[in-house]
Amino acid sequence: MSKQKQVWVSPLGEDWKVHSAGAERAAGIYDTKAEAVARAREVAINKEAELFVQNENGRIGWRNSYGNDDFPPRG
């Protein structure tokens, strides 16, 4: 089974970091969460990955899949 691709938006002090799981460097540092989410969405779509967006406390606020979903919703 292959490892699933993931893109994260995480708090970094007062800034927001966009990074891919397993990557050594961030894809970008942004002043606002909205800017970071917009960029992370682009990266996730290009990589056909799952996007995880954390809240200021570090907990996952929401996520969305932009790739092949192994368990798509019914209907």
PDB file of C-alpha atoms in Angstrom:
ATOM      1  CA  MET A   1       0.000   0.000   0.000  1.00  0.00           C
ATOM      2  CA  SER A   2       1.420   3.392  -0.955  1.00  0.00           C
ATOM      3  CA  LYS A   3       1.756   6.259   1.468  1.00  0.00           C
ATOM      4  CA  GLN A   4      -0.987   8.833   1.049  1.00  0.00           C
ATOM      5  CA  LYS A   5       0.097  12.318  -0.019  1.00  0.00           C
ATOM      6  CA  GLN A   6      -0.701  15.092   2.455  1.00  0.00           C
ATOM      7  CA  VAL A   7      -0.452  18.881   2.419  1.00  0.00           C
ATOM      8  CA  TRP A   8      -0.692  20.754   5.724  1.00  0.00           C
ATOM      9  CA  VAL A   9      -1.491  24.315   6.812  1.00  0.00           C
ATOM     10  CA  SER A  10      -0.013  24.815  10.278  1.00  0.00           C
ATOM     11  CA  PRO A  11       0.402  27.762  12.640  1.00  0.00           C
ATOM     12  CA  LEU A  12       3.957  29.110  12.910  1.00  0.00           C
ATOM     13  CA  GLY A  13       4.003  31.790  15.583  1.00  0.00           C
ATOM     14  CA  GLU A  14       1.826  34.534  14.127  1.00  0.00           C
ATOM     15  CA  ASP A  15       2.304  33.239  10.562  1.00  0.00           C
ATOM     16  CA  TRP A  16       0.982  30.180   8.722  1.00  0.00           C
ATOM     17  CA  LYS A  17       3.120  27.478   7.093  1.00  0.00           C
ATOM     18  CA  VAL A  18       2.213  25.332   4.075  1.00  0.00           C
ATOM     19  CA  HIS A  19       4.137  22.068   3.939  1.00  0.00           C
ATOM     20  CA  SER A  20       3.892  18.558   2.546  1.00  0.00           C
ATOM     21  CA  ALA A  21       4.171  15.515   4.775  1.00  0.00           C
ATOM     22  CA  GLY A  22       7.750  14.255   4.746  1.00  0.00           C
ATOM     23  CA  ALA A  23       9.175  17.386   3.100  1.00  0.00           C
ATOM     24  CA  GLU A  24      12.205  19.049   4.640  1.00  0.00           C
ATOM     25  CA  ARG A  25      11.215  22.582   3.589  1.00  0.00           C
ATOM     26  CA  ALA A  26       7.956  24.475   3.746  1.00  0.00           C
ATOM     27  CA  ALA A  27       6.181  25.309   0.497  1.00  0.00           C
ATOM     28  CA  GLY A  28       5.617  28.792   1.900  1.00  0.00           C
ATOM     29  CA  ILE A  29       5.093  31.017   4.931  1.00  0.00           C
ATOM     30  CA  TYR A  30       2.102  33.376   4.849  1.00  0.00           C
ATOM     31  CA  ASP A  31       0.816  36.252   6.984  1.00  0.00           C
ATOM     32  CA  THR A  32      -2.791  35.045   7.019  1.00  0.00           C
ATOM     33  CA  LYS A  33      -4.463  31.674   7.250  1.00  0.00           C
ATOM     34  CA  ALA A  34      -6.586  32.483   4.171  1.00  0.00           C
ATOM     35  CA  GLU A  35      -3.474  33.051   2.022  1.00  0.00           C
ATOM     36  CA  ALA A  36      -1.930  29.814   3.292  1.00  0.00           C
ATOM     37  CA  VAL A  37      -5.108  27.805   2.624  1.00  0.00           C
ATOM     38  CA  ALA A  38      -5.387  29.190  -0.922  1.00  0.00           C
ATOM     39  CA  ARG A  39      -1.787  28.161  -1.701  1.00  0.00           C
ATOM     40  CA  ALA A  40      -2.143  24.794   0.032  1.00  0.00           C
ATOM     41  CA  ARG A  41      -5.275  24.056  -2.003  1.00  0.00           C
ATOM     42  CA  GLU A  42      -3.316  24.694  -5.228  1.00  0.00           C
ATOM     43  CA  VAL A  43      -0.519  22.374  -4.063  1.00  0.00           C
ATOM     44  CA  ALA A  44      -2.972  19.655  -2.989  1.00  0.00           C
ATOM     45  CA  ILE A  45      -4.816  19.794  -6.314  1.00  0.00           C
ATOM     46  CA  ASN A  46      -1.538  19.550  -8.267  1.00  0.00           C
ATOM     47  CA  LYS A  47      -0.302  16.634  -6.146  1.00  0.00           C
ATOM     48  CA  GLU A  48      -3.747  15.005  -5.935  1.00  0.00           C
ATOM     49  CA  ALA A  49      -3.262  14.993  -2.176  1.00  0.00           C
ATOM     50  CA  GLU A  50      -5.282  15.404   0.993  1.00  0.00           C
ATOM     51  CA  LEU A  51      -5.316  18.873   2.545  1.00  0.00           C
ATOM     52  CA  PHE A  52      -5.222  19.247   6.348  1.00  0.00           C
ATOM     53  CA  VAL A  53      -5.844  22.686   7.879  1.00  0.00           C
ATOM     54  CA  GLN A  54      -4.962  23.187  11.529  1.00  0.00           C
ATOM     55  CA  ASN A  55      -6.436  25.745  13.923  1.00  0.00           C
ATOM     56  CA  GLU A  56      -4.287  28.140  15.954  1.00  0.00           C
ATOM     57  CA  ASN A  57      -4.075  25.542  18.750  1.00  0.00           C
ATOM     58  CA  GLY A  58      -2.633  22.931  16.346  1.00  0.00           C
ATOM     59  CA  ARG A  59      -5.716  20.715  16.162  1.00  0.00           C
ATOM     60  CA  ILE A  60      -7.042  19.748  12.750  1.00  0.00           C
ATOM     61  CA  GLY A  61      -9.854  22.152  11.909  1.00  0.00           C
ATOM     62  CA  TRP A  62     -10.865  20.569   8.618  1.00  0.00           C
ATOM     63  CA  ARG A  63      -9.562  18.501   5.745  1.00  0.00           C
ATOM     64  CA  ASN A  64     -10.393  17.842   2.120  1.00  0.00           C
ATOM     65  CA  SER A  65      -9.242  15.275  -0.409  1.00  0.00           C
ATOM     66  CA  TYR A  66      -8.182  16.345  -3.903  1.00  0.00           C
ATOM     67  CA  GLY A  67      -7.010  12.952  -5.132  1.00  0.00           C
ATOM     68  CA  ASN A  68      -8.411   9.492  -5.605  1.00  0.00           C
ATOM     69  CA  ASP A  69     -10.655   8.867  -2.626  1.00  0.00           C
ATOM     70  CA  ASP A  70     -10.437   5.242  -1.476  1.00  0.00           C
ATOM     71  CA  PHE A  71     -13.761   5.614   0.328  1.00  0.00           C
ATOM     72  CA  PRO A  72     -15.950   8.138  -1.537  1.00  0.00           C
ATOM     73  CA  PRO A  73     -19.283   9.229  -0.044  1.00  0.00           C
ATOM     74  CA  ARG A  74     -22.414   7.403  -1.119  1.00  0.00           C
ATOM     75  CA  GLY A  75     -25.003   8.998  -3.342  1.00  0.00           C
TER      76      GLY A  75
END
